[in-house]
PDB file of C-alpha atoms in Angstrom:
ATOM      1  CA  UNK A  28       0.000   0.000   0.000  1.00 92.00           C
ATOM      2  CA  UNK A  29       1.179   3.494  -0.839  1.00 96.00           C
ATOM      3  CA  UNK A  30      -0.243   7.009  -0.620  1.00 97.00           C
ATOM      4  CA  UNK A  31      -0.359   9.441  -3.527  1.00 97.00           C
ATOM      5  CA  UNK A  32      -0.899  13.121  -2.822  1.00 98.00           C
ATOM      6  CA  UNK A  33      -2.142  15.282  -5.681  1.00 97.00           C
ATOM      7  CA  UNK A  34      -2.133  19.021  -5.092  1.00 95.00           C
ATOM      8  CA  UNK A  35      -2.182  22.463  -6.591  1.00 93.00           C
ATOM      9  CA  UNK A  36      -1.425  25.915  -5.285  1.00 92.00           C
ATOM     10  CA  UNK A  37      -4.418  28.188  -4.739  1.00 88.00           C
ATOM     11  CA  UNK A  38      -3.695  31.827  -5.611  1.00 74.00           C
ATOM     12  CA  UNK A  39      -0.248  30.927  -6.958  1.00 70.00           C
ATOM     13  CA  UNK A  40      -0.238  34.325  -8.625  1.00 67.00           C
ATOM     14  CA  UNK A  41      -0.545  36.063  -5.226  1.00 62.00           C
ATOM     15  CA  UNK A  42       3.115  35.381  -4.552  1.00 64.00           C
ATOM     16  CA  UNK A  43       6.171  35.041  -6.768  1.00 66.00           C
ATOM     17  CA  UNK A  44       7.097  31.432  -7.553  1.00 64.00           C
ATOM     18  CA  UNK A  45      10.618  32.279  -6.452  1.00 71.00           C
ATOM     19  CA  UNK A  46       9.227  32.740  -2.914  1.00 79.00           C
ATOM     20  CA  UNK A  47       7.222  29.540  -2.400  1.00 84.00           C
ATOM     21  CA  UNK A  48       8.780  27.114  -4.901  1.00 88.00           C
ATOM     22  CA  UNK A  49      12.156  26.736  -3.067  1.00 90.00           C
ATOM     23  CA  UNK A  50      10.352  26.123   0.255  1.00 90.00           C
ATOM     24  CA  UNK A  51       8.112  23.468  -1.279  1.00 92.00           C
ATOM     25  CA  UNK A  52      10.999  21.793  -3.115  1.00 93.00           C
ATOM     26  CA  UNK A  53      13.125  21.790   0.026  1.00 94.00           C
ATOM     27  CA  UNK A  54      10.380  19.978   1.957  1.00 94.00           C
ATOM     28  CA  UNK A  55       9.649  17.518  -0.868  1.00 95.00           C
ATOM     29  CA  UNK A  56      13.343  16.649  -1.125  1.00 94.00           C
ATOM     30  CA  UNK A  57      13.095  15.373   2.462  1.00 93.00           C
ATOM     31  CA  UNK A  58      10.250  13.038   1.441  1.00 91.00           C
ATOM     32  CA  UNK A  59      12.130  11.449  -1.442  1.00 93.00           C
ATOM     33  CA  UNK A  60      13.802  11.914  -4.809  1.00 93.00           C
ATOM     34  CA  UNK A  61      12.395  13.707  -7.832  1.00 92.00           C
ATOM     35  CA  UNK A  62      10.809  12.644 -10.127  1.00 94.00           C
ATOM     36  CA  UNK A  63      10.343   9.113  -8.703  1.00 93.00           C
ATOM     37  CA  UNK A  64       8.791  10.256  -5.402  1.00 95.00           C
ATOM     38  CA  UNK A  65       7.587  13.760  -6.225  1.00 96.00           C
ATOM     39  CA  UNK A  66       7.076  15.999  -9.206  1.00 95.00           C
ATOM     40  CA  UNK A  67       6.005  19.611  -9.764  1.00 93.00           C
ATOM     41  CA  UNK A  68       4.393  20.295 -13.138  1.00 88.00           C
ATOM     42  CA  UNK A  69       2.457  23.027 -14.957  1.00 81.00           C
ATOM     43  CA  UNK A  70       4.038  25.531 -12.586  1.00 79.00           C
ATOM     44  CA  UNK A  71       1.742  25.077  -9.608  1.00 86.00           C
ATOM     45  CA  UNK A  72       0.589  21.442  -9.547  1.00 92.00           C
ATOM     46  CA  UNK A  73       2.397  18.555  -7.901  1.00 95.00           C
ATOM     47  CA  UNK A  74       2.205  14.874  -7.034  1.00 96.00           C
ATOM     48  CA  UNK A  75       3.904  13.045  -4.157  1.00 97.00           C
ATOM     49  CA  UNK A  76       4.433   9.346  -3.501  1.00 97.00           C
ATOM     50  CA  UNK A  77       4.721   8.448   0.195  1.00 97.00           C
ATOM     51  CA  UNK A  78       3.493   5.938   2.789  1.00 96.00           C
ATOM     52  CA  UNK A  79      -0.081   5.966   4.112  1.00 96.00           C
ATOM     53  CA  UNK A  80       1.332   6.605   7.613  1.00 96.00           C
ATOM     54  CA  UNK A  81       3.116   9.814   6.540  1.00 96.00           C
ATOM     55  CA  UNK A  82       0.500  11.195   4.138  1.00 97.00           C
ATOM     56  CA  UNK A  83      -1.642  13.319   6.467  1.00 97.00           C
ATOM     57  CA  UNK A  84       1.365  14.785   8.272  1.00 97.00           C
ATOM     58  CA  UNK A  85       2.761  15.761   4.845  1.00 97.00           C
ATOM     59  CA  UNK A  86      -0.388  17.493   3.598  1.00 97.00           C
ATOM     60  CA  UNK A  87      -0.949  19.441   6.829  1.00 98.00           C
ATOM     61  CA  UNK A  88       2.690  20.519   6.814  1.00 97.00           C
ATOM     62  CA  UNK A  89       2.481  21.620   3.163  1.00 97.00           C
ATOM     63  CA  UNK A  90      -0.709  23.548   3.861  1.00 97.00           C
ATOM     64  CA  UNK A  91       0.878  25.358   6.817  1.00 97.00           C
ATOM     65  CA  UNK A  92       4.085  25.973   4.850  1.00 95.00           C
ATOM     66  CA  UNK A  93       2.231  27.690   2.007  1.00 94.00           C
ATOM     67  CA  UNK A  94      -0.173  29.574   4.269  1.00 93.00           C
ATOM     68  CA  UNK A  95       2.848  31.076   6.015  1.00 91.00           C
ATOM     69  CA  UNK A  96       3.041  33.219   2.863  1.00 87.00           C
ATOM     70  CA  UNK A  97       0.371  35.900   2.576  1.00 81.00           C
ATOM     71  CA  UNK A  98      -2.633  35.105   0.408  1.00 84.00           C
ATOM     72  CA  UNK A  99      -1.610  31.553  -0.431  1.00 89.00           C
ATOM     73  CA  UNK A 100      -3.234  28.172   0.137  1.00 93.00           C
ATOM     74  CA  UNK A 101      -3.200  24.683  -1.331  1.00 95.00           C
ATOM     75  CA  UNK A 102      -5.692  22.031  -2.468  1.00 96.00           C
ATOM     76  CA  UNK A 103      -4.686  18.438  -1.589  1.00 98.00           C
ATOM     77  CA  UNK A 104      -6.114  14.975  -2.251  1.00 98.00           C
ATOM     78  CA  UNK A 105      -4.731  11.786  -0.689  1.00 98.00           C
ATOM     79  CA  UNK A 106      -5.234   8.449  -2.420  1.00 97.00           C
ATOM     80  CA  UNK A 107      -4.358   5.287  -0.488  1.00 97.00           C
ATOM     81  CA  UNK A 108      -4.100   2.044  -2.410  1.00 96.00           C
ATOM     82  CA  UNK A 109      -1.868  -0.125  -4.556  1.00 95.00           C
ATOM     83  CA  UNK A 110       0.818   0.716  -7.087  1.00 94.00           C
ATOM     84  CA  UNK A 111       0.576  -1.697 -10.020  1.00 94.00           C
ATOM     85  CA  UNK A 112       3.060   0.067 -12.291  1.00 93.00           C
ATOM     86  CA  UNK A 113       6.074   2.163 -11.293  1.00 91.00           C
ATOM     87  CA  UNK A 114       7.384   4.376 -14.089  1.00 89.00           C
ATOM     88  CA  UNK A 115      10.395   6.675 -14.207  1.00 91.00           C
ATOM     89  CA  UNK A 116       8.355   9.389 -12.493  1.00 91.00           C
ATOM     90  CA  UNK A 117       5.291   9.690 -10.266  1.00 93.00           C
ATOM     91  CA  UNK A 118       3.185  10.962 -13.169  1.00 89.00           C
ATOM     92  CA  UNK A 119       4.074   7.895 -15.264  1.00 92.00           C
ATOM     93  CA  UNK A 120       3.123   5.390 -12.540  1.00 92.00           C
ATOM     94  CA  UNK A 121      -0.279   3.812 -11.945  1.00 94.00           C
ATOM     95  CA  UNK A 122      -2.464   1.855  -9.540  1.00 96.00           C
ATOM     96  CA  UNK A 123      -5.494   2.371  -7.320  1.00 97.00           C
ATOM     97  CA  UNK A 124      -3.642   4.912  -5.112  1.00 97.00           C
ATOM     98  CA  UNK A 125      -3.092   7.132  -8.173  1.00 96.00           C
ATOM     99  CA  UNK A 126      -6.667   6.682  -9.381  1.00 97.00           C
ATOM    100  CA  UNK A 127      -8.201   7.464  -5.973  1.00 97.00           C
ATOM    101  CA  UNK A 128      -5.992  10.548  -5.603  1.00 97.00           C
ATOM    102  CA  UNK A 129      -6.786  11.876  -9.095  1.00 95.00           C
ATOM    103  CA  UNK A 130     -10.536  11.376  -8.782  1.00 95.00           C
ATOM    104  CA  UNK A 131     -10.648  12.908  -5.301  1.00 96.00           C
ATOM    105  CA  UNK A 132      -8.626  15.877  -6.536  1.00 96.00           C
ATOM    106  CA  UNK A 133     -11.227  16.585  -9.239  1.00 94.00           C
ATOM    107  CA  UNK A 134     -13.991  16.263  -6.624  1.00 94.00           C
ATOM    108  CA  UNK A 135     -12.238  18.845  -4.425  1.00 94.00           C
ATOM    109  CA  UNK A 136     -12.258  21.340  -7.298  1.00 86.00           C
ATOM    110  CA  UNK A 137     -15.968  20.758  -7.956  1.00 89.00           C
ATOM    111  CA  UNK A 138     -17.001  21.109  -4.296  1.00 91.00           C
ATOM    112  CA  UNK A 139     -14.465  23.819  -3.437  1.00 90.00           C
ATOM    113  CA  UNK A 140     -12.967  21.817  -0.557  1.00 94.00           C
ATOM    114  CA  UNK A 141      -9.228  21.965   0.091  1.00 96.00           C
ATOM    115  CA  UNK A 142      -8.444  18.541   1.592  1.00 97.00           C
ATOM    116  CA  UNK A 143      -9.860  14.995   1.444  1.00 97.00           C
ATOM    117  CA  UNK A 144      -8.779  11.393   1.032  1.00 97.00           C
ATOM    118  CA  UNK A 145      -9.929   8.191  -0.641  1.00 97.00           C
ATOM    119  CA  UNK A 146      -8.837   4.630   0.079  1.00 94.00           C
ATOM    120  CA  UNK A 147     -11.699   2.504  -1.186  1.00 91.00           C
ATOM    121  CA  UNK A 148     -12.760   1.743   2.407  1.00 91.00           C
ATOM    122  CA  UNK A 149     -15.990   3.737   2.640  1.00 91.00           C
ATOM    123  CA  UNK A 150     -16.335   3.408   6.421  1.00 89.00           C
ATOM    124  CA  UNK A 151     -12.878   4.862   7.156  1.00 91.00           C
ATOM    125  CA  UNK A 152     -13.064   7.399   4.328  1.00 94.00           C
ATOM    126  CA  UNK A 153     -16.394   8.808   5.491  1.00 94.00           C
ATOM    127  CA  UNK A 154     -15.218   9.304   9.075  1.00 94.00           C
ATOM    128  CA  UNK A 155     -11.794  10.716   8.173  1.00 95.00           C
ATOM    129  CA  UNK A 156     -13.209  13.081   5.549  1.00 96.00           C
ATOM    130  CA  UNK A 157     -15.746  14.427   8.023  1.00 95.00           C
ATOM    131  CA  UNK A 158     -12.904  15.069  10.489  1.00 95.00           C
ATOM    132  CA  UNK A 159     -10.803  16.714   7.776  1.00 96.00           C
ATOM    133  CA  UNK A 160     -13.748  18.901   6.754  1.00 95.00           C
ATOM    134  CA  UNK A 161     -14.192  20.017  10.371  1.00 95.00           C
ATOM    135  CA  UNK A 162     -10.436  20.587  10.630  1.00 95.00           C
ATOM    136  CA  UNK A 163     -10.480  22.766   7.524  1.00 96.00           C
ATOM    137  CA  UNK A 164     -12.877  25.067   9.338  1.00 95.00           C
ATOM    138  CA  UNK A 165      -9.879  26.436  11.235  1.00 95.00           C
ATOM    139  CA  UNK A 166      -6.978  25.329   8.983  1.00 97.00           C
ATOM    140  CA  UNK A 167      -8.309  27.318   6.019  1.00 96.00           C
ATOM    141  CA  UNK A 168      -8.341  30.348   8.312  1.00 95.00           C
ATOM    142  CA  UNK A 169      -4.747  30.058   9.536  1.00 96.00           C
ATOM    143  CA  UNK A 170      -2.972  33.400   9.492  1.00 94.00           C
ATOM    144  CA  UNK A 171       0.698  33.699   8.545  1.00 93.00           C
ATOM    145  CA  UNK A 172       1.628  33.582  12.259  1.00 93.00           C
ATOM    146  CA  UNK A 173      -0.572  30.526  12.963  1.00 94.00           C
ATOM    147  CA  UNK A 174       0.809  28.692   9.928  1.00 95.00           C
ATOM    148  CA  UNK A 175       4.375  29.395  11.077  1.00 93.00           C
ATOM    149  CA  UNK A 176       3.799  27.866  14.521  1.00 94.00           C
ATOM    150  CA  UNK A 177       2.222  24.760  12.955  1.00 95.00           C
ATOM    151  CA  UNK A 178       5.194  24.159  10.625  1.00 94.00           C
ATOM    152  CA  UNK A 179       7.634  24.714  13.473  1.00 93.00           C
ATOM    153  CA  UNK A 180       5.756  22.378  15.830  1.00 92.00           C
ATOM    154  CA  UNK A 181       5.501  19.633  13.185  1.00 95.00           C
ATOM    155  CA  UNK A 182       9.211  19.983  12.354  1.00 92.00           C
ATOM    156  CA  UNK A 183      10.177  19.861  16.045  1.00 89.00           C
ATOM    157  CA  UNK A 184       7.634  17.609  17.799  1.00 86.00           C
ATOM    158  CA  UNK A 185       9.813  17.157  20.893  1.00 85.00           C
ATOM    159  CA  UNK A 186      10.815  20.821  21.251  1.00 83.00           C
ATOM    160  CA  UNK A 187       9.815  22.670  24.411  1.00 83.00           C
ATOM    161  CA  UNK A 188       7.970  25.986  24.294  1.00 82.00           C
ATOM    162  CA  UNK A 189      11.211  27.630  25.361  1.00 86.00           C
ATOM    163  CA  UNK A 190      13.063  26.210  22.339  1.00 87.00           C
ATOM    164  CA  UNK A 191      10.258  27.247  19.972  1.00 85.00           C
ATOM    165  CA  UNK A 192      10.307  30.742  21.484  1.00 85.00           C
ATOM    166  CA  UNK A 193      14.057  30.977  20.857  1.00 86.00           C
ATOM    167  CA  UNK A 194      13.618  29.890  17.223  1.00 84.00           C
ATOM    168  CA  UNK A 195      10.955  32.542  16.621  1.00 84.00           C
ATOM    169  CA  UNK A 196      12.668  35.108  18.851  1.00 85.00           C
ATOM    170  CA  UNK A 197       9.525  35.766  20.857  1.00 86.00           C
ATOM    171  CA  UNK A 198       8.491  35.324  24.498  1.00 87.00           C
ATOM    172  CA  UNK A 199       7.536  31.864  25.730  1.00 85.00           C
ATOM    173  CA  UNK A 200       4.054  33.100  26.709  1.00 84.00           C
ATOM    174  CA  UNK A 201       3.460  34.147  23.079  1.00 88.00           C
ATOM    175  CA  UNK A 202       4.161  30.576  21.906  1.00 89.00           C
ATOM    176  CA  UNK A 203       1.312  29.241  24.039  1.00 90.00           C
ATOM    177  CA  UNK A 204      -1.066  31.887  22.657  1.00 92.00           C
ATOM    178  CA  UNK A 205      -0.058  31.124  19.058  1.00 92.00           C
ATOM    179  CA  UNK A 206      -0.537  27.376  19.563  1.00 92.00           C
ATOM    180  CA  UNK A 207      -4.070  28.002  20.887  1.00 94.00           C
ATOM    181  CA  UNK A 208      -4.998  30.291  17.996  1.00 95.00           C
ATOM    182  CA  UNK A 209      -3.656  27.791  15.443  1.00 95.00           C
ATOM    183  CA  UNK A 210      -5.519  24.919  17.220  1.00 96.00           C
ATOM    184  CA  UNK A 211      -2.314  22.875  17.332  1.00 95.00           C
ATOM    185  CA  UNK A 212      -3.867  20.559  19.933  1.00 94.00           C
ATOM    186  CA  UNK A 213      -6.612  19.563  17.462  1.00 96.00           C
ATOM    187  CA  UNK A 214      -4.089  19.114  14.637  1.00 97.00           C
ATOM    188  CA  UNK A 215      -2.081  16.695  16.791  1.00 96.00           C
ATOM    189  CA  UNK A 216      -5.239  14.825  17.857  1.00 96.00           C
ATOM    190  CA  UNK A 217      -6.291  14.519  14.210  1.00 96.00           C
ATOM    191  CA  UNK A 218      -2.879  13.127  13.256  1.00 96.00           C
ATOM    192  CA  UNK A 219      -3.035  10.614  16.121  1.00 96.00           C
ATOM    193  CA  UNK A 220      -6.555   9.491  15.158  1.00 95.00           C
ATOM    194  CA  UNK A 221      -5.455   9.114  11.544  1.00 95.00           C
ATOM    195  CA  UNK A 222      -2.428   7.031  12.607  1.00 94.00           C
ATOM    196  CA  UNK A 223      -4.664   4.695  14.628  1.00 93.00           C
ATOM    197  CA  UNK A 224      -7.157   4.395  11.752  1.00 91.00           C
ATOM    198  CA  UNK A 225      -4.392   3.457   9.294  1.00 89.00           C
ATOM    199  CA  UNK A 226      -3.202   0.756  11.741  1.00 87.00           C
ATOM    200  CA  UNK A 227      -6.722  -0.668  12.031  1.00 83.00           C
ATOM    201  CA  UNK A 228      -7.208  -0.687   8.259  1.00 79.00           C
ATOM    202  CA  UNK A 229      -4.056  -2.799   7.888  1.00 72.00           C
ATOM    203  CA  UNK A 230      -4.978  -5.252  10.661  1.00 64.00           C
TER     204      UNK A 230
END
């Protein structure tokens, strides 16, 4: 089983590509090698090959990364399934994971939703997509400051508030306030629930 993430930048014209493209590429290079594991095409669309366990963490991180730049956002679809053909690049490969991701991505555009997943397991998909939809209620509204604290917290899960404060050069009390505004606690609970659901689906 693999996970395929299909995404595109919303309002890519709101910011110069030279601003967001290096940040996105830098993160994707940590996931794997291009073009076998990730590919950016048509300027603002991309596809990523990863594991089901890492998929939700990746999309939330990417969303926060891009929303840390004013006026930007991202649309992301996760497909979880099989890979029946592996080409020289992600876009040349095929399997149910690719098909689920592509179809869900088109559905997102139609319904103007920014994040959803499909795995072929209707029971899990329905519950997770409802949770993601509820999560988007605050994630879509992240400010630049809220997005920054999310990326930092996901990059440094073991870091104390003191260490995060030092990285951002702000007071420790401000870190706590930013975490609350960004709803970091709910993001972490969502990631934990997703991790448990993926385990159950494999059992």
